[in-house]
CSV table of C-alpha atoms and ligand atoms in Angstrom, one decimal:
chain,number,residue,atom,x,y,z
A,729,MET,CA,-27.5,3.7,0.1
A,730,ASN,CA,-28.5,0.8,2.4
A,731,PHE,CA,-26.8,-2.6,2.1
A,732,GLU,CA,-26.5,-5.7,4.1
A,733,ASN,CA,-22.8,-6.6,3.5
A,734,ILE,CA,-21.2,-3.3,2.9
A,735,LEU,CA,-21.2,0.3,4.3
A,736,VAL,CA,-20.8,3.4,2.3
A,737,GLU,CA,-19.6,6.6,4.1
A,738,TYR,CA,-19.4,10.1,2.7
A,739,ASP,CA,-16.9,12.8,3.5
A,740,GLY,CA,-17.2,15.8,1.1
A,741,ARG,CA,-16.0,14.6,-2.2
A,742,LEU,CA,-14.7,11.3,-0.9
A,743,ALA,CA,-16.6,8.1,-0.4
A,744,THR,CA,-15.4,5.1,1.6
A,745,VAL,CA,-16.8,1.7,0.8
A,746,ILE,CA,-16.3,-0.8,3.6
A,747,ILE,CA,-16.9,-4.6,3.1
A,748,ASN,CA,-18.6,-5.5,6.3
A,749,ARG,CA,-18.6,-9.3,7.0
A,750,PRO,CA,-15.9,-9.4,9.7
A,751,LYS,CA,-17.0,-12.7,11.2
A,752,LYS,CA,-16.3,-14.3,7.7
A,753,LEU,CA,-13.1,-12.2,7.3
A,754,ASN,CA,-15.1,-10.2,4.7
A,755,ALA,CA,-15.2,-13.1,2.3
A,756,LEU,CA,-16.9,-12.2,-1.0
A,757,ASN,CA,-20.2,-14.0,-1.4
A,758,LYS,CA,-22.4,-13.3,-4.4
A,759,ALA,CA,-24.6,-10.9,-2.4
A,760,THR,CA,-21.6,-8.8,-1.4
A,761,ILE,CA,-20.4,-8.8,-5.1
A,762,ARG,CA,-23.8,-7.6,-6.1
A,763,GLU,CA,-23.9,-4.8,-3.5
A,764,LEU,CA,-20.4,-3.7,-4.4
A,765,SER,CA,-21.3,-3.5,-8.0
A,766,LYS,CA,-24.4,-1.5,-7.3
A,767,ALA,CA,-22.5,0.9,-4.9
A,768,PHE,CA,-19.7,1.6,-7.4
A,769,LYS,CA,-22.1,2.2,-10.2
A,770,ALA,CA,-24.0,4.7,-8.1
A,771,LEU,CA,-20.9,6.4,-6.8
A,772,GLU,CA,-19.6,6.8,-10.4
A,773,LYS,CA,-22.8,8.6,-11.3
A,774,ASP,CA,-22.6,10.9,-8.3
A,775,LYS,CA,-20.7,13.9,-9.7
A,776,ASN,CA,-20.0,15.2,-6.1
A,777,ILE,CA,-17.8,12.1,-5.5
A,778,ARG,CA,-14.2,12.5,-6.9
A,779,ALA,CA,-12.4,9.6,-5.2
A,780,ILE,CA,-13.3,6.3,-3.5
A,781,ILE,CA,-11.5,4.3,-0.8
A,782,LEU,CA,-12.3,0.6,-0.6
A,783,THR,CA,-11.4,-1.2,2.6
A,784,GLY,CA,-12.5,-4.1,4.9
A,785,SER,CA,-14.1,-3.8,8.3
A,786,GLY,CA,-12.3,-5.0,11.4
A,787,GLU,CA,-8.6,-5.3,12.1
A,788,LYS,CA,-8.0,-8.7,10.6
A,789,ALA,CA,-9.0,-8.7,7.0
A,790,PHE,CA,-9.5,-6.7,3.8
A,791,VAL,CA,-11.1,-9.7,2.1
A,792,ALA,CA,-10.1,-13.3,2.8
A,793,GLY,CA,-11.2,-14.4,-0.7
A,794,ALA,CA,-14.3,-15.6,-2.5
A,795,ASP,CA,-16.7,-17.4,-0.1
A,796,ILE,CA,-15.6,-21.0,-0.3
A,797,SER,CA,-18.7,-22.3,1.4
A,798,GLU,CA,-20.9,-20.8,-1.4
A,799,PHE,CA,-19.2,-22.4,-4.4
A,800,ALA,CA,-17.8,-25.7,-3.0
A,801,ASN,CA,-20.6,-27.7,-4.7
A,802,TYR,CA,-20.8,-25.8,-8.0
A,803,SER,CA,-20.7,-27.5,-11.4
A,804,VAL,CA,-18.2,-26.6,-14.2
A,805,LYS,CA,-20.9,-24.4,-15.7
A,806,GLN,CA,-21.7,-22.6,-12.5
A,807,GLY,CA,-18.0,-22.1,-11.8
A,808,LYS,CA,-17.5,-20.6,-15.2
A,809,GLU,CA,-20.5,-18.3,-14.7
A,810,LEU,CA,-19.2,-17.3,-11.2
A,811,ALA,CA,-16.0,-16.1,-12.7
A,812,SER,CA,-17.4,-14.4,-15.8
A,813,LYS,CA,-20.2,-12.6,-14.0
A,814,GLY,CA,-17.9,-11.5,-11.2
A,815,GLN,CA,-15.4,-10.2,-13.6
A,816,GLN,CA,-18.0,-8.4,-15.7
A,817,ASN,CA,-20.1,-7.0,-12.8
A,818,LEU,CA,-17.4,-6.0,-10.4
A,819,PHE,CA,-13.7,-6.5,-11.2
A,820,ASN,CA,-13.8,-5.0,-14.7
A,821,LEU,CA,-16.2,-2.4,-13.6
A,822,LEU,CA,-13.8,-1.3,-10.9
A,823,GLU,CA,-10.8,-1.3,-13.1
A,824,ASN,CA,-12.6,0.9,-15.6
A,825,LEU,CA,-14.5,3.1,-13.2
A,826,SER,CA,-14.0,6.8,-14.2
A,827,THR,CA,-13.8,7.7,-10.5
A,828,PRO,CA,-10.5,6.8,-8.9
A,829,VAL,CA,-10.6,3.8,-6.5
A,830,ILE,CA,-7.9,3.3,-3.9
A,831,ALA,CA,-7.7,0.0,-2.1
A,832,ALA,CA,-6.8,0.3,1.6
A,833,ILE,CA,-5.7,-3.2,2.5
A,834,ASN,CA,-6.2,-3.5,6.2
A,835,GLY,CA,-5.3,-7.2,6.7
A,836,PHE,CA,-5.6,-10.4,4.8
A,837,ALA,CA,-6.1,-9.9,1.0
A,838,LEU,CA,-6.3,-13.4,-0.3
A,839,GLY,CA,-7.7,-14.9,-3.5
A,840,GLY,CA,-10.7,-12.8,-4.6
A,841,GLY,CA,-9.7,-10.2,-2.0
A,842,LEU,CA,-6.3,-9.6,-3.6
A,843,GLU,CA,-8.0,-9.7,-7.0
A,844,LEU,CA,-10.4,-7.0,-5.8
A,845,ALA,CA,-7.5,-4.9,-4.5
A,846,MET,CA,-5.7,-5.4,-7.9
A,847,ALA,CA,-8.7,-4.2,-9.8
A,848,CYS,CA,-8.6,-0.9,-7.9
A,849,HIS,CA,-6.5,1.9,-9.4
A,850,PHE,CA,-3.8,1.6,-6.8
A,851,ARG,CA,-3.2,0.1,-3.3
A,852,LEU,CA,-2.0,1.0,0.2
A,853,ALA,CA,-1.5,-1.6,2.9
A,854,SER,CA,-1.3,-1.7,6.7
A,855,ASP,CA,1.8,-3.4,8.1
A,856,ASN,CA,-0.1,-6.4,9.3
A,857,ALA,CA,-1.5,-7.1,5.8
A,858,LYS,CA,-0.9,-10.5,4.2
A,859,MET,CA,-1.4,-11.0,0.5
A,860,GLY,CA,-1.6,-14.0,-1.8
A,861,LEU,CA,-3.6,-16.1,-4.3
A,862,PRO,CA,-4.1,-19.4,-2.5
A,863,GLU,CA,-6.5,-20.9,-5.0
A,864,VAL,CA,-4.4,-23.8,-6.2
A,865,SER,CA,-4.3,-25.0,-2.6
A,866,LEU,CA,-8.1,-25.4,-3.0
A,867,GLY,CA,-7.8,-27.1,-6.4
A,868,VAL,CA,-8.9,-24.1,-8.4
A,869,ILE,CA,-7.2,-21.1,-10.0
A,870,PRO,CA,-7.8,-17.3,-9.5
A,871,GLY,CA,-11.0,-16.5,-11.4
A,872,TYR,CA,-11.5,-12.8,-10.9
A,873,GLY,CA,-8.6,-11.6,-13.1
A,874,GLY,CA,-5.7,-12.6,-10.8
A,875,THR,CA,-3.8,-14.5,-13.4
A,876,GLN,CA,-3.8,-11.4,-15.6
A,877,ARG,CA,-3.5,-8.5,-13.1
A,878,LEU,CA,-0.8,-10.0,-10.8
A,879,PRO,CA,1.8,-10.4,-13.6
A,880,GLN,CA,0.9,-6.9,-14.8
A,881,LEU,CA,1.7,-5.5,-11.4
A,882,ILE,CA,4.7,-7.5,-10.2
A,883,GLY,CA,6.1,-9.3,-13.3
A,884,LYS,CA,5.6,-12.8,-14.7
A,885,GLY,CA,8.1,-14.7,-12.6
A,886,ARG,CA,7.0,-13.4,-9.3
A,887,ALA,CA,3.4,-13.9,-10.2
A,888,MET,CA,4.0,-17.5,-11.3
A,889,GLU,CA,5.8,-18.2,-8.0
A,890,LEU,CA,3.0,-16.7,-5.9
A,891,ILE,CA,0.2,-18.5,-7.8
A,892,MET,CA,2.0,-21.9,-7.8
A,893,THR,CA,3.1,-21.8,-4.2
A,894,ALA,CA,-0.2,-20.3,-2.9
A,895,ALA,CA,2.1,-18.4,-0.6
A,896,MET,CA,1.2,-15.3,1.4
A,897,ILE,CA,3.5,-12.4,1.3
A,898,THR,CA,3.9,-9.6,3.9
A,899,ALA,CA,3.0,-6.0,3.3
A,900,GLU,CA,6.7,-5.1,3.1
A,901,LYS,CA,7.4,-7.7,0.4
A,902,ALA,CA,4.3,-6.5,-1.5
A,903,LEU,CA,5.8,-3.0,-1.3
A,904,SER,CA,9.1,-4.2,-2.6
A,905,TYR,CA,7.2,-5.9,-5.5
A,906,GLY,CA,5.3,-2.7,-6.3
A,907,LEU,CA,2.0,-4.5,-5.5
A,908,VAL,CA,1.2,-1.7,-3.0
A,909,ASN,CA,2.5,1.9,-3.0
A,910,TYR,CA,2.8,2.4,0.7
A,911,VAL,CA,2.9,0.4,4.0
A,912,VAL,CA,1.9,2.1,7.2
A,913,PRO,CA,0.8,1.1,10.7
A,914,GLN,CA,-2.9,0.0,10.7
A,915,GLN,CA,-4.1,3.1,12.6
A,916,GLU,CA,-2.6,5.3,9.9
A,917,LEU,CA,-3.9,3.5,6.8
A,918,LEU,CA,-7.2,5.4,6.4
A,919,SER,CA,-5.7,8.8,7.2
A,920,LEU,CA,-2.9,8.3,4.5
A,921,SER,CA,-5.5,7.0,2.1
A,922,ARG,CA,-7.7,10.1,2.7
A,923,LYS,CA,-4.7,12.3,2.3
A,924,ILE,CA,-3.8,10.9,-1.1
A,925,ALA,CA,-7.5,10.9,-2.1
A,926,GLY,CA,-7.6,14.6,-1.1
A,927,LYS,CA,-4.8,15.4,-3.6
A,928,ILE,CA,-6.8,13.6,-6.3
A,929,THR,CA,-10.0,15.4,-5.5
A,930,ASN,CA,-8.3,18.8,-6.2
A,931,ASN,CA,-7.6,17.7,-9.8
A,932,SER,CA,-9.8,17.7,-12.9
A,933,PRO,CA,-12.1,14.7,-12.7
A,934,VAL,CA,-12.5,14.8,-16.4
A,935,ALA,CA,-8.8,14.6,-17.0
A,936,ILE,CA,-8.4,11.9,-14.4
A,937,SER,CA,-11.1,9.8,-16.0
A,938,TYR,CA,-9.3,10.1,-19.4
A,939,ALA,CA,-6.0,9.1,-17.7
A,940,ILE,CA,-7.6,6.0,-16.3
A,941,LYS,CA,-9.0,5.1,-19.7
A,942,ALA,CA,-5.6,5.7,-21.4
A,943,VAL,CA,-3.6,3.7,-18.9
A,944,ASN,CA,-6.1,0.8,-19.0
A,945,LYS,CA,-6.2,0.8,-22.8
A,946,GLY,CA,-2.4,0.0,-22.8
A,947,PHE,CA,-3.2,-3.3,-21.1
A,948,LYS,CA,-6.2,-4.3,-23.2
A,949,SER,CA,-4.4,-6.8,-25.4
A,950,ASN,CA,-4.9,-9.4,-22.7
A,951,ALA,CA,-8.6,-10.0,-23.3
A,952,LYS,CA,-7.9,-13.6,-24.3
A,953,GLY,CA,-6.0,-14.1,-21.0
A,954,PHE,CA,-9.1,-13.2,-19.0
A,955,GLU,CA,-11.3,-15.5,-21.2
A,956,THR,CA,-8.8,-18.3,-20.8
A,957,GLU,CA,-8.8,-17.7,-17.0
A,958,ILE,CA,-12.7,-18.0,-16.9
A,959,ASN,CA,-12.7,-21.2,-18.9
A,960,ALA,CA,-9.9,-22.8,-16.9
A,961,PHE,CA,-11.5,-21.7,-13.6
A,962,GLY,CA,-14.7,-23.4,-14.7
A,963,SER,CA,-12.9,-26.6,-15.7
A,964,CYS,CA,-11.4,-26.9,-12.2
A,965,PHE,CA,-14.9,-27.4,-10.8
A,966,GLY,CA,-15.1,-30.8,-12.6
A,967,THR,CA,-11.9,-32.1,-11.0
A,968,ALA,CA,-11.4,-34.5,-8.0
A,969,ASP,CA,-8.7,-32.0,-6.8
A,970,PHE,CA,-11.3,-29.2,-6.5
A,971,LYS,CA,-13.6,-31.5,-4.5
A,972,GLU,CA,-10.8,-32.5,-2.2
A,973,GLY,CA,-9.4,-28.9,-1.8
A,974,THR,CA,-12.7,-27.3,-0.9
A,975,THR,CA,-13.9,-30.1,1.3
A,976,ALA,CA,-10.5,-30.1,3.2
A,977,PHE,CA,-10.9,-26.3,3.7
A,978,LEU,CA,-14.4,-26.6,5.1
A,979,GLU,CA,-13.4,-29.6,7.3
A,980,LYS,CA,-10.4,-27.5,8.5
A,981,ARG,CA,-7.8,-30.1,7.4
A,982,LYS,CA,-4.9,-30.3,4.9
A,983,ALA,CA,-5.8,-31.3,1.4
A,984,ASP,CA,-4.4,-34.5,-0.1
A,985,PHE,CA,-4.8,-34.0,-3.9
A,986,PRO,CA,-5.4,-37.0,-6.0
A,987,GLY,CA,-4.1,-35.1,-9.1
A,988,THR,CA,-7.2,-35.7,-11.3
B,1526,LIG,N1,-14.6,-18.3,2.4
B,1526,LIG,C1,-15.5,-18.6,3.4
B,1526,LIG,N2,-15.3,-18.5,4.7
B,1526,LIG,C2,-14.1,-18.0,5.0
B,1526,LIG,C3,-13.1,-17.6,4.1
B,1526,LIG,C4,-13.4,-17.8,2.7
B,1526,LIG,N3,-12.6,-17.4,1.8
B,1526,LIG,N4,-12.0,-17.1,4.8
B,1526,LIG,C5,-12.3,-17.2,6.1
B,1526,LIG,N5,-13.6,-17.7,6.2
B,1526,LIG,C6,-14.3,-17.9,7.5
B,1526,LIG,C7,-13.8,-19.2,8.2
B,1526,LIG,O1,-14.4,-20.4,7.7
B,1526,LIG,C8,-14.2,-18.9,9.6
B,1526,LIG,O2,-15.6,-19.1,9.8
B,1526,LIG,P1,-16.2,-19.9,11.1
B,1526,LIG,O3,-15.8,-19.0,12.2
B,1526,LIG,O4,-17.6,-20.0,10.8
B,1526,LIG,O5,-15.5,-21.3,11.1
B,1526,LIG,C9,-14.0,-17.4,9.8
B,1526,LIG,O6,-14.0,-16.9,8.4
B,1526,LIG,C10,-12.7,-17.0,10.4
B,1526,LIG,O7,-11.6,-17.6,9.7
B,1526,LIG,P2,-10.5,-18.6,10.3
B,1526,LIG,O8,-10.0,-19.5,9.3
B,1526,LIG,O9,-11.1,-19.2,11.6
B,1526,LIG,O10,-9.4,-17.5,10.7
B,1526,LIG,P3,-7.8,-17.8,10.9
B,1526,LIG,O11,-7.3,-16.6,11.6
B,1526,LIG,O12,-7.6,-19.1,11.6
B,1526,LIG,O13,-7.3,-17.9,9.4
B,1526,LIG,C11,-7.1,-17.3,7.1
B,1526,LIG,C12,-7.3,-16.8,8.6
B,1526,LIG,C13,-7.3,-16.1,6.2
B,1526,LIG,C14,-5.6,-17.8,6.9
B,1526,LIG,C15,-8.1,-18.4,6.7
B,1526,LIG,O14,-9.4,-18.0,7.1
B,1526,LIG,C16,-8.0,-18.8,5.3
B,1526,LIG,O15,-7.1,-19.5,4.9
B,1526,LIG,N6,-9.1,-18.4,4.5
B,1526,LIG,C17,-9.3,-18.8,3.2
B,1526,LIG,C18,-8.3,-18.1,2.3
B,1526,LIG,C19,-8.5,-18.6,0.9
B,1526,LIG,O16,-8.1,-19.7,0.5
B,1526,LIG,N7,-9.0,-17.7,0.0
B,1526,LIG,C20,-9.2,-18.0,-1.4
B,1526,LIG,C21,-10.5,-18.4,-1.7
B,1526,LIG,S1,-10.7,-18.8,-3.4
């Protein structure tokens, strides 16, 4: 498979998908989301592939969020569409993929980047990784399932604090919260991910796909939460706070929110 923004590498029964926009800290623009969606659909169909690792290129970032420069001028309708299409085509696809997907968080996983890692079946992080949902510092909310999956993974109180403060947490704190399963030095991240993936590929792919389905089904009662997130994400695009937040980011200055 040939892509512009991602790389797909094969090693026996294991595939590694690498988001490859290091100069933009692997920020998720629409083209990257489209390519990831295409790659995961193809990998799921490939019966030789029994596990997938998702990581970012370079040493600095897994994914530093959705591409702010792309959506700063969106309308409410476009904002809503961005969230709903993204959720449908990539984040929900990933969560429900019948092939296991492990996120190897090799640096910043912020906003859409953390949401992407949270849509994977489980996560490992390198010790330099920083995680957070900084959306409210831009005048918007997480729109790719973050308001639903973060409380699922770390509990409501911690998720509320992380979302409201827009704070970044260290890999060690993420480990203590259960957001990631392991923290290792960066040079060991892929080897440990491959080792764990290797254990998975020895097991029955049919049984694993049923296990994924069963685990996910237990969390399906929150469909209204995802819908509420999409609508609220869209509404943010009509606020003065959103204009100020995104403009301030692009102008590399601190936002001064009018509160309207
Ligand atoms: N969208 C678009 N571009 C982004 C981006 C994003 N989410 N995150 C980083 N970039 C770009 C920067 O604009 C910069 O581009 P430039 O070199 O053309 O100016 C480049 O990636 C490098 O980032 P920079 O900010 O210079 O690196 P840093 O080491 O000073 O800071 C971060 C790293 C992650 C703290 C900072 O990039 C950041 O805050 N990013 C946005 C995180 C965010 O709010 N994500 C949620 C989006 S909803």
